[in-house]
Coordinates of C-alpha atoms in Angstrom, one line a residue:
Chain A
X1 CA 40.5 61.7 47.6
X2 CA 37.4 59.6 46.7
X3 CA 37.6 56.7 44.3
X4 CA 36.6 57.3 40.7
X5 CA 32.9 57.0 40.1
X6 CA 32.6 53.6 38.5
X7 CA 29.5 54.4 36.5
X8 CA 30.2 57.9 35.2
X9 CA 33.7 57.4 33.8
X10 CA 35.2 60.7 35.0
X11 CA 36.7 60.6 38.5
X12 CA 35.0 62.6 41.3
X13 CA 37.5 65.0 42.9
X14 CA 35.4 66.3 45.8
X15 CA 34.4 64.4 49.0
X16 CA 30.9 63.6 47.7
X17 CA 29.9 62.1 44.3
X18 CA 26.8 62.3 42.3
X19 CA 24.2 59.6 42.7
X20 CA 23.5 57.5 39.6
X21 CA 20.2 56.4 40.9
X22 CA 17.3 57.8 38.8
X23 CA 15.2 58.0 41.9
X24 CA 17.7 60.4 43.6
X25 CA 16.8 64.0 44.0
X26 CA 17.7 66.9 41.7
X27 CA 19.6 69.7 43.6
X28 CA 18.7 73.3 42.9
X29 CA 20.2 76.4 44.4
X30 CA 20.1 80.2 44.3
X31 CA 21.5 83.0 46.5
X32 CA 18.0 83.2 48.0
X33 CA 14.4 82.5 47.1
X34 CA 14.7 83.7 43.5
X35 CA 15.5 80.3 42.2
X36 CA 11.9 79.2 43.1
X37 CA 10.9 80.9 39.8
X38 CA 12.9 78.2 38.1
X39 CA 11.8 75.5 40.5
X40 CA 8.2 76.0 39.6
X41 CA 8.9 75.3 35.9
X42 CA 10.9 72.2 36.9
X43 CA 8.1 71.0 39.1
X44 CA 5.6 71.6 36.2
X45 CA 7.7 69.7 33.6
X46 CA 9.0 67.0 35.9
X47 CA 6.3 66.1 38.4
X48 CA 7.9 62.9 39.5
X49 CA 11.4 64.3 40.5
X50 CA 12.4 64.9 44.0
X51 CA 13.7 68.4 44.2
X52 CA 16.1 69.7 46.9
X53 CA 16.3 73.4 47.0
X54 CA 19.0 75.5 48.8
X55 CA 18.6 79.2 49.4
X56 CA 21.9 80.8 50.4
X57 CA 20.0 83.4 52.3
X58 CA 22.9 84.2 54.7
X59 CA 24.8 85.6 51.7
X60 CA 22.1 87.1 49.5
X61 CA 22.5 89.2 47.3
X62 CA 25.3 87.6 45.3
X63 CA 25.3 90.5 42.7
X64 CA 27.7 92.9 44.5
X65 CA 30.0 90.2 45.7
X66 CA 33.0 89.0 43.7
X67 CA 33.0 86.0 41.3
X68 CA 35.5 84.3 43.6
X69 CA 33.2 84.5 46.6
X70 CA 30.2 83.3 44.7
X71 CA 32.2 80.4 43.2
X72 CA 33.3 79.2 46.7
X73 CA 29.7 79.4 47.9
X74 CA 28.5 77.4 44.8
X75 CA 31.1 74.7 45.5
X76 CA 30.1 74.5 49.2
X77 CA 26.4 74.1 48.3
X78 CA 27.1 71.6 45.6
X79 CA 28.9 69.4 48.2
X80 CA 26.0 69.7 50.5
X81 CA 23.6 68.6 47.8
X82 CA 25.9 65.7 46.9
X83 CA 25.8 64.7 50.6
X84 CA 22.0 64.7 50.3
X85 CA 22.3 62.2 47.4
X86 CA 21.6 64.5 44.4
X87 CA 22.0 63.2 40.9
X88 CA 22.0 66.5 39.1
X89 CA 22.4 70.2 39.8
X90 CA 20.5 73.3 38.7
X91 CA 22.2 76.6 39.3
X92 CA 19.1 78.6 39.5
X93 CA 21.0 81.9 39.8
X94 CA 22.4 84.0 37.0
X95 CA 25.3 85.3 39.0
X96 CA 26.4 81.9 40.3
X97 CA 26.0 80.4 36.8
X98 CA 28.3 83.1 35.4
X99 CA 30.9 82.6 38.2
X100 CA 30.8 78.9 38.8
X101 CA 29.1 76.7 36.3
X102 CA 32.2 75.7 34.5
X103 CA 33.9 74.8 37.8
X104 CA 30.8 72.9 39.0
X105 CA 30.9 70.8 35.8
X106 CA 34.6 70.0 36.0
X107 CA 34.4 69.0 39.7
X108 CA 31.9 66.2 39.4
X109 CA 30.5 64.0 36.6
X110 CA 26.8 65.0 36.9
X111 CA 24.4 67.0 34.7
X112 CA 24.8 70.7 35.7
X113 CA 22.3 73.2 34.2
X114 CA 22.7 76.9 34.6
X115 CA 20.7 80.0 33.6
X116 CA 21.6 82.8 31.3
X117 CA 19.8 85.9 30.2
X118 CA 17.6 85.1 27.2
X119 CA 19.4 87.4 24.8
X120 CA 19.0 85.2 21.8
X121 CA 15.2 85.0 21.8
X122 CA 15.2 88.7 22.7
X123 CA 17.3 89.6 19.7
X124 CA 15.1 87.5 17.4
X125 CA 12.0 89.2 18.7
X126 CA 12.9 92.9 19.3
X127 CA 12.4 95.5 16.7
X128 CA 13.7 98.2 19.0
X129 CA 15.9 98.0 22.0
X130 CA 16.4 95.1 24.3
X131 CA 17.0 95.8 28.0
X132 CA 18.8 93.2 30.1
X133 CA 17.9 93.6 33.8
X134 CA 20.4 91.9 36.0
X135 CA 22.9 92.2 38.8
X136 CA 26.3 93.6 38.1
X137 CA 28.0 90.3 38.6
X138 CA 26.0 88.7 35.8
X139 CA 26.3 91.7 33.5
X140 CA 30.1 91.8 34.1
X141 CA 30.8 88.1 33.5
X142 CA 32.7 86.5 30.6
X143 CA 29.7 84.4 29.8
X144 CA 27.6 87.5 29.4
X145 CA 30.3 89.1 27.3
X146 CA 30.2 86.1 25.0
X147 CA 26.4 86.3 24.7
X148 CA 26.8 90.0 23.8
X149 CA 29.5 89.2 21.2
X150 CA 27.0 86.7 19.6
X151 CA 23.8 88.8 19.7
X152 CA 24.7 92.3 20.7
X153 CA 25.6 93.4 17.2
X154 CA 22.2 92.5 15.8
X155 CA 20.2 94.4 18.3
X156 CA 20.6 97.4 20.7
X157 CA 21.2 96.1 24.2
X158 CA 20.7 98.3 27.3
X159 CA 22.1 96.8 30.4
X160 CA 20.8 97.8 33.8
X161 CA 21.6 96.7 37.3
X162 CA 18.4 96.9 39.4
X163 CA 19.4 97.7 42.9
X164 CA 16.9 96.7 45.5
X165 CA 14.9 94.3 43.5
X166 CA 16.4 91.1 44.9
X167 CA 15.7 92.5 48.5
X168 CA 12.1 93.1 47.5
X169 CA 11.6 89.4 46.6
X170 CA 13.6 88.1 49.6
X171 CA 11.2 90.1 51.7
X172 CA 8.2 88.8 49.9
X173 CA 7.2 92.3 48.8
X174 CA 6.0 91.5 45.4
X175 CA 3.5 94.3 45.1
X176 CA 2.5 97.4 46.9
X177 CA 3.9 101.0 46.7
X178 CA 7.5 100.3 47.5
X179 CA 7.8 97.6 44.8
X180 CA 6.0 99.6 42.2
X181 CA 8.1 102.7 42.9
X182 CA 11.4 100.8 42.6
X183 CA 10.4 99.1 39.4
X184 CA 9.0 102.3 37.9
X185 CA 12.1 104.2 38.7
X186 CA 14.3 101.7 36.9
X187 CA 12.1 101.0 33.9
X188 CA 10.5 104.3 33.1
X189 CA 13.6 105.7 31.5
X190 CA 14.1 102.5 29.5
X191 CA 10.6 102.8 28.1
X192 CA 11.4 106.3 26.9
X193 CA 14.4 104.8 25.1
X194 CA 12.2 102.6 23.0
X195 CA 12.8 99.3 24.9
X196 CA 10.3 96.7 23.7
X197 CA 11.8 93.6 25.2
X198 CA 12.8 93.1 28.8
X199 CA 15.1 90.2 29.6
X200 CA 14.9 89.1 33.2
X201 CA 18.5 88.3 33.9
X202 CA 18.1 87.4 37.5
X203 CA 15.9 84.6 38.8
X204 CA 14.4 86.7 41.5
X205 CA 12.8 89.1 38.9
X206 CA 10.0 86.8 37.6
X207 CA 8.3 87.2 40.9
X208 CA 8.0 90.9 40.1
X209 CA 6.5 90.3 36.7
X210 CA 3.0 91.5 37.7
X211 CA 4.5 94.9 38.8
X212 CA 6.8 95.0 35.8
X213 CA 3.9 94.3 33.5
X214 CA 1.9 97.1 35.1
X215 CA 4.8 99.5 34.5
X216 CA 5.8 98.5 30.9
X217 CA 2.3 98.0 29.6
X218 CA 0.8 95.1 27.5
X219 CA 2.9 95.6 24.4
X220 CA 6.4 94.8 25.7
X221 CA 7.9 91.3 26.0
X222 CA 9.2 90.1 29.4
X223 CA 11.4 87.2 28.9
X224 CA 12.5 84.8 31.7
X225 CA 14.4 81.5 31.4
X226 CA 12.8 79.1 33.9
X227 CA 10.9 77.1 31.3
X228 CA 14.0 76.7 29.1
X229 CA 16.0 75.6 32.1
X230 CA 13.4 72.9 33.0
X231 CA 13.4 71.6 29.4
X232 CA 17.2 71.5 29.4
X233 CA 17.2 69.6 32.7
X234 CA 14.7 67.1 31.3
X235 CA 16.9 66.6 28.2
X236 CA 20.0 66.1 30.3
X237 CA 18.4 63.6 32.7
X238 CA 16.9 61.7 29.8
X239 CA 20.3 61.5 28.0
X240 CA 22.0 60.1 31.1
X241 CA 19.3 57.6 32.0
X242 CA 18.6 59.6 35.2
X243 CA 15.0 60.5 34.7
X244 CA 12.9 59.3 37.6
X245 CA 10.8 56.2 36.6
X246 CA 8.4 56.8 39.4
X247 CA 4.8 57.5 38.7
X248 CA 4.2 59.2 42.1
X249 CA 4.6 62.9 42.6
X250 CA 8.0 64.0 43.7
X251 CA 8.5 66.0 46.9
X252 CA 10.4 69.1 47.6
X253 CA 12.8 69.8 50.5
X254 CA 14.0 73.3 51.2
X255 CA 17.2 74.3 52.9
X256 CA 18.7 77.7 53.8
X257 CA 21.9 79.1 55.2
X258 CA 19.8 81.9 56.7
X259 CA 17.2 81.9 59.4
X260 CA 14.9 79.0 58.6
X261 CA 11.7 80.5 60.1
X262 CA 12.1 83.8 58.3
X263 CA 12.9 82.1 55.0
X264 CA 10.0 79.6 55.5
X265 CA 7.6 82.5 55.7
X266 CA 8.7 83.8 52.3
X267 CA 9.0 80.3 50.7
X268 CA 5.4 79.6 51.8
X269 CA 4.3 82.8 50.1
X270 CA 6.2 82.1 46.9
X271 CA 5.8 78.3 46.7
X272 CA 2.9 77.2 48.9
X273 CA 1.8 76.7 52.4
X274 CA 3.1 73.2 52.8
X275 CA 6.8 74.2 52.4
X276 CA 9.1 73.5 55.3
X277 CA 12.6 75.0 55.4
X278 CA 15.5 73.4 57.3
X279 CA 18.8 75.0 58.2
X280 CA 22.1 74.0 56.5
X281 CA 25.5 75.3 57.5
Chain B
X1 CA 62.9 81.9 41.6
X2 CA 64.5 85.3 41.6
X3 CA 65.6 87.0 44.9
X4 CA 63.2 89.5 46.5
X5 CA 63.5 93.0 45.0
X6 CA 65.5 94.8 47.7
X7 CA 64.2 98.2 47.0
X8 CA 60.5 97.6 46.5
X9 CA 59.7 95.5 49.5
X10 CA 57.5 92.9 47.8
X11 CA 59.2 89.8 46.3
X12 CA 59.3 89.5 42.6
X13 CA 58.0 86.1 41.6
X14 CA 58.9 86.0 37.9
X15 CA 62.3 85.7 36.3
X16 CA 62.7 89.4 35.6
X17 CA 62.1 92.2 38.1
X18 CA 61.2 95.9 37.6
X19 CA 63.9 98.5 37.4
X20 CA 64.0 101.1 40.1
X21 CA 66.1 103.4 37.9
X22 CA 64.2 106.6 37.0
X23 CA 65.9 106.6 33.7
X24 CA 64.6 103.2 32.8
X25 CA 61.8 103.0 30.1
X26 CA 58.1 102.7 30.7
X27 CA 56.6 99.6 29.1
X28 CA 53.3 99.9 27.2
X29 CA 51.4 97.2 25.5
X30 CA 48.2 96.4 23.5
X31 CA 46.8 93.6 21.4
X32 CA 48.0 95.7 18.4
X33 CA 48.5 99.3 17.4
X34 CA 45.4 100.6 19.3
X35 CA 47.5 101.4 22.4
X36 CA 49.3 104.1 20.3
X37 CA 46.2 106.2 21.0
X38 CA 47.3 106.0 24.7
X39 CA 51.0 106.3 23.9
X40 CA 50.5 109.7 22.2
X41 CA 49.0 111.1 25.4
X42 CA 51.8 109.7 27.5
X43 CA 54.4 111.2 25.1
X44 CA 52.7 114.6 25.4
X45 CA 52.6 114.6 29.1
X46 CA 55.9 112.9 29.8
X47 CA 58.3 114.1 27.1
X48 CA 61.4 112.8 28.9
X49 CA 60.4 109.2 29.4
X50 CA 61.6 106.4 27.2
X51 CA 58.6 104.5 26.0
X52 CA 58.8 100.8 24.9
X53 CA 55.7 99.7 23.1
X54 CA 54.7 96.1 22.4
X55 CA 51.9 95.4 19.8
X56 CA 50.9 91.7 20.2
X57 CA 49.9 91.7 16.5
X58 CA 50.1 87.9 16.1
X59 CA 47.2 87.7 18.5
X60 CA 45.1 90.7 17.6
X61 CA 42.1 91.0 18.3
X62 CA 42.0 90.0 21.9
X63 CA 38.2 90.7 22.2
X64 CA 36.8 87.3 21.0
X65 CA 39.5 85.3 23.0
X66 CA 39.0 84.2 26.5
X67 CA 40.3 86.0 29.6
X68 CA 42.7 83.1 30.4
X69 CA 44.3 83.5 27.0
X70 CA 44.7 87.2 27.2
X71 CA 46.0 86.9 30.8
X72 CA 48.7 84.5 29.6
X73 CA 49.7 86.9 26.8
X74 CA 49.8 89.9 29.2
X75 CA 52.1 88.0 31.6
X76 CA 54.4 87.0 28.7
X77 CA 54.7 90.5 27.4
X78 CA 55.3 91.9 30.9
X79 CA 58.3 89.5 31.3
X80 CA 59.6 90.7 27.9
X81 CA 59.3 94.3 29.0
X82 CA 61.0 93.6 32.3
X83 CA 63.9 92.0 30.4
X84 CA 64.1 95.2 28.5
X85 CA 64.6 97.0 31.8
X86 CA 61.2 98.6 32.3
X87 CA 60.3 100.4 35.5
X88 CA 56.5 100.6 35.0
X89 CA 53.8 99.1 32.9
X90 CA 50.9 100.6 31.0
X91 CA 48.2 98.2 29.9
X92 CA 47.0 100.2 26.9
X93 CA 44.3 97.7 26.1
X94 CA 40.8 97.5 27.7
X95 CA 40.5 93.7 27.3
X96 CA 43.9 93.0 28.8
X97 CA 43.2 95.4 31.7
X98 CA 40.0 93.6 32.4
X99 CA 41.6 90.2 32.2
X100 CA 45.0 90.7 33.7
X101 CA 45.7 94.0 35.5
X102 CA 45.2 92.5 39.0
X103 CA 47.6 89.6 38.2
X104 CA 50.2 92.0 36.7
X105 CA 50.1 94.0 39.9
X106 CA 50.5 91.0 42.1
X107 CA 53.3 89.5 40.1
X108 CA 55.8 92.3 40.4
X109 CA 56.3 95.4 42.6
X110 CA 56.0 98.0 39.8
X111 CA 53.5 100.7 38.9
X112 CA 50.9 99.1 36.6
X113 CA 48.3 101.5 35.0
X114 CA 45.4 100.1 33.1
X115 CA 42.5 101.5 31.1
X116 CA 38.8 101.3 31.6
X117 CA 35.8 102.7 29.8
X118 CA 35.1 106.3 31.0
X119 CA 31.6 105.4 32.4
X120 CA 32.0 107.8 35.4
X121 CA 32.5 111.0 33.4
X122 CA 29.9 109.8 30.8
X123 CA 27.3 109.3 33.6
X124 CA 28.1 112.8 34.9
X125 CA 27.7 114.4 31.5
X126 CA 24.9 112.5 29.7
X127 CA 21.3 113.6 29.9
X128 CA 20.2 110.8 27.6
X129 CA 21.8 107.5 27.0
X130 CA 25.4 106.4 27.2
X131 CA 26.8 104.0 24.7
X132 CA 29.8 102.0 25.6
X133 CA 31.6 100.8 22.5
X134 CA 33.9 98.0 23.2
X135 CA 34.9 94.4 22.6
X136 CA 33.0 91.5 24.2
X137 CA 35.8 90.6 26.5
X138 CA 35.8 94.0 28.1
X139 CA 32.0 94.3 28.3
X140 CA 31.9 90.9 29.9
X141 CA 34.6 91.5 32.5
X142 CA 34.0 91.6 36.3
X143 CA 35.7 95.0 36.2
X144 CA 33.1 96.3 33.8
X145 CA 30.4 94.7 35.9
X146 CA 31.7 96.7 38.9
X147 CA 31.7 99.9 36.9
X148 CA 28.2 99.3 35.8
X149 CA 27.1 98.5 39.4
X150 CA 28.5 101.9 40.3
X151 CA 27.3 104.1 37.5
X152 CA 24.8 102.1 35.6
X153 CA 21.8 102.9 37.8
X154 CA 22.2 106.7 37.4
X155 CA 22.2 106.6 33.6
X156 CA 21.0 104.4 30.7
X157 CA 23.9 102.4 29.4
X158 CA 23.8 100.7 26.0
X159 CA 26.6 98.3 25.4
X160 CA 27.8 97.4 21.9
X161 CA 30.5 95.3 20.6
X162 CA 31.9 96.8 17.4
X163 CA 33.0 93.9 15.1
X164 CA 35.5 94.9 12.5
X165 CA 36.6 98.2 14.0
X166 CA 39.9 96.8 15.5
X167 CA 40.7 95.3 12.1
X168 CA 40.1 98.7 10.4
X169 CA 42.7 100.3 12.7
X170 CA 45.1 97.4 12.4
X171 CA 45.0 97.8 8.6
X172 CA 45.5 101.6 8.9
X173 CA 42.0 102.1 7.3
X174 CA 41.0 105.1 9.4
X175 CA 38.8 106.8 6.7
X176 CA 37.3 105.9 3.4
X177 CA 34.2 104.1 2.4
X178 CA 34.6 100.9 4.3
X179 CA 35.5 102.6 7.6
X180 CA 32.5 105.0 7.3
X181 CA 30.2 102.2 6.4
X182 CA 31.2 100.0 9.4
X183 CA 31.0 102.9 11.9
X184 CA 27.7 104.1 10.4
X185 CA 26.1 100.7 10.6
X186 CA 27.0 100.4 14.3
X187 CA 26.2 103.9 15.5
X188 CA 23.2 105.0 13.4
X189 CA 20.7 102.8 15.5
X190 CA 22.3 104.2 18.7
X191 CA 21.7 107.7 17.6
X192 CA 18.0 106.9 17.0
X193 CA 18.0 105.7 20.6
X194 CA 19.0 109.0 22.0
X195 CA 22.6 108.3 22.7
X196 CA 24.4 111.6 23.5
X197 CA 27.6 110.2 24.9
X198 CA 29.9 107.6 23.3
X199 CA 32.4 106.0 25.5
X200 CA 35.3 104.5 23.5
X201 CA 36.0 101.3 25.5
X202 CA 38.7 100.0 23.3
X203 CA 42.1 101.8 22.7
X204 CA 41.8 101.2 18.9
X205 CA 38.7 103.3 18.6
X206 CA 40.2 106.8 19.1
X207 CA 41.9 106.4 15.8
X208 CA 38.4 106.3 14.3
X209 CA 37.3 109.4 16.0
X210 CA 37.1 111.6 12.8
X211 CA 34.8 109.0 11.2
X212 CA 32.8 108.6 14.4
X213 CA 32.4 112.4 14.7
X214 CA 31.2 112.6 11.1
X215 CA 28.6 110.0 11.9
X216 CA 27.4 111.2 15.3
X217 CA 27.5 114.9 14.5
X218 CA 28.9 117.8 16.5
X219 CA 26.5 117.5 19.5
X220 CA 27.5 114.2 21.0
X221 CA 30.4 113.6 23.3
X222 CA 33.1 111.1 22.4
X223 CA 35.0 110.0 25.5
X224 CA 38.4 108.3 25.4
X225 CA 40.7 107.6 28.3
X226 CA 44.3 108.1 27.0
X227 CA 44.7 111.5 28.7
X228 CA 43.5 110.2 32.1
X229 CA 45.9 107.2 31.8
X230 CA 48.8 109.5 31.1
X231 CA 48.0 111.6 34.2
X232 CA 47.6 108.5 36.3
X233 CA 51.0 107.2 35.1
X234 CA 52.6 110.5 35.9
X235 CA 51.1 110.4 39.4
X236 CA 52.4 106.8 40.0
X237 CA 55.9 107.6 38.8
X238 CA 56.1 110.7 40.8
X239 CA 54.8 108.8 44.0
X240 CA 57.5 106.2 43.6
X241 CA 60.3 108.5 42.7
X242 CA 60.6 107.0 39.3
X243 CA 59.9 110.0 37.1
X244 CA 62.7 110.5 34.6
X245 CA 65.0 113.4 35.8
X246 CA 66.4 113.8 32.2
X247 CA 65.8 117.1 30.4
X248 CA 66.3 115.4 27.0
X249 CA 63.5 114.0 25.0
X250 CA 62.8 110.4 25.5
X251 CA 62.8 108.0 22.7
X252 CA 60.3 105.2 21.6
X253 CA 61.0 101.7 20.7
X254 CA 58.4 99.5 19.1
X255 CA 58.1 95.7 19.2
X256 CA 55.6 93.3 17.7
X257 CA 54.8 89.6 17.8
X258 CA 53.6 89.9 14.2
X259 CA 55.3 90.8 11.0
X260 CA 57.6 93.7 11.8
X261 CA 57.5 95.3 8.3
X262 CA 53.7 95.1 8.0
X263 CA 53.3 96.5 11.5
X264 CA 55.9 99.1 10.9
X265 CA 53.9 100.5 8.0
X266 CA 50.9 101.0 10.2
X267 CA 52.8 102.4 13.1
X268 CA 54.5 105.0 10.9
X269 CA 51.1 106.0 9.7
X270 CA 49.7 106.3 13.2
X271 CA 52.8 107.5 15.0
X272 CA 55.2 109.1 12.6
X273 CA 57.6 108.3 9.8
X274 CA 60.5 107.7 12.1
X275 CA 59.1 104.7 13.8
X276 CA 61.0 101.4 13.6
X277 CA 59.5 98.2 14.6
X278 CA 61.3 95.1 15.9
X279 CA 60.2 91.6 16.3
X280 CA 59.7 89.9 19.7
X281 CA 58.8 86.3 20.2

């Protein structure tokens, strides 16, 4: 058992403990490369922060796996990020947020920011039907049930798991015939049902936005949560005095539990040519 | 710690243990009187069984409460039913099934039968949209997420919490202006969305079927699960040699954690004039 964190008040119960150094990195993780859709918003809003990103590619997709499994992976990755000196954690994965965000908050005294489907803005905006596109683990989580309880009576909510979409993004297949076909197959019936607002309830899906837009046309709204997550992270870092004071640009480091060279190829495509991916076990 | 159950193989870990006497009663419970919609199917299919029914009226509705709370109540009620000599358990409540059925099965070596929204038959039947009417705790459960993962890609699924419906049934308000208004308000938009199949995902709702039918018209399907649960219970009792050999009619005993006389008034309305309700703490 590690000693209590002297600065944060609450005792750390795991082997690592969060850094209280404002120059320390922010840890971000996802089942795979989907969380990069959140990372890009964080980078834009917080240019000086160092960002350490973990893709749990050996276990992607999380959706069909149970909440217990995903919770164990989240804790394992959080410990790795703590060992890397992280000061805060962004769970850039809807399924992992649903399964593990409460546990991650209890375990260590650090800012933990998660993602959830943007049902509130969707309910405010829609005059027809809202479709929540997500994996089964997110749709079947208590957190999502609570969201539904709050907003699901004021608007019609169609829920749809989108099998195969995560794999498309993991393989870097963001356009082309196969992507278009899969997206079309899932969304065409929803359009016939009068859906005017599509909530992307999985952080992989924003990378498919161009194809989704092509299929749903210019009139429908496509809501993702990356920007809101970046803003929430900034608020939390500011409130805790953890915002980086540096005026230099922060750097990114990428880690994966999968094959680094295969993952690196996709990360370079989604993030930029300079990205280098290391292995973590 | 009680000694291992000598007949069932697995050790009992709670204070009570399930009866292995085929003449013992079957325990049935719900957050309130909704489970009587399941009980009537059990009574019809298994006329010789003694049926002990617990309405957790002091805690109704379960829907807005967390899974941990509902799990704790389910375990408490199971212990009470074991103390009453029950040989099997029917969780006649969707929210309690979602939150607790696995724990109830692990805890004691007895047949435990739960309820879940009839999404499979709905998917087989619907040529439009399926609406699952349920409480937020059921819609947001991992079990429901798994169901969605299995059937939600082959059919459009609208999910809708129905605030106020449980209260209607608890108050015995099965028809009349207020019931019609609440049901109409929730279902009219669904009809405009092309819903042709309504899955009753809460055991209270079958008591509102006449009003629901009035609102949705003769063409739509209204699916409940009581009959399937009764059949499943019969299979399980038969497989374990626990089916009552008696040729006499079984009796019912009703218990509530709420006010017995208030609950008795509603039970008499839903079940029959002979019903008597006792208090349990």
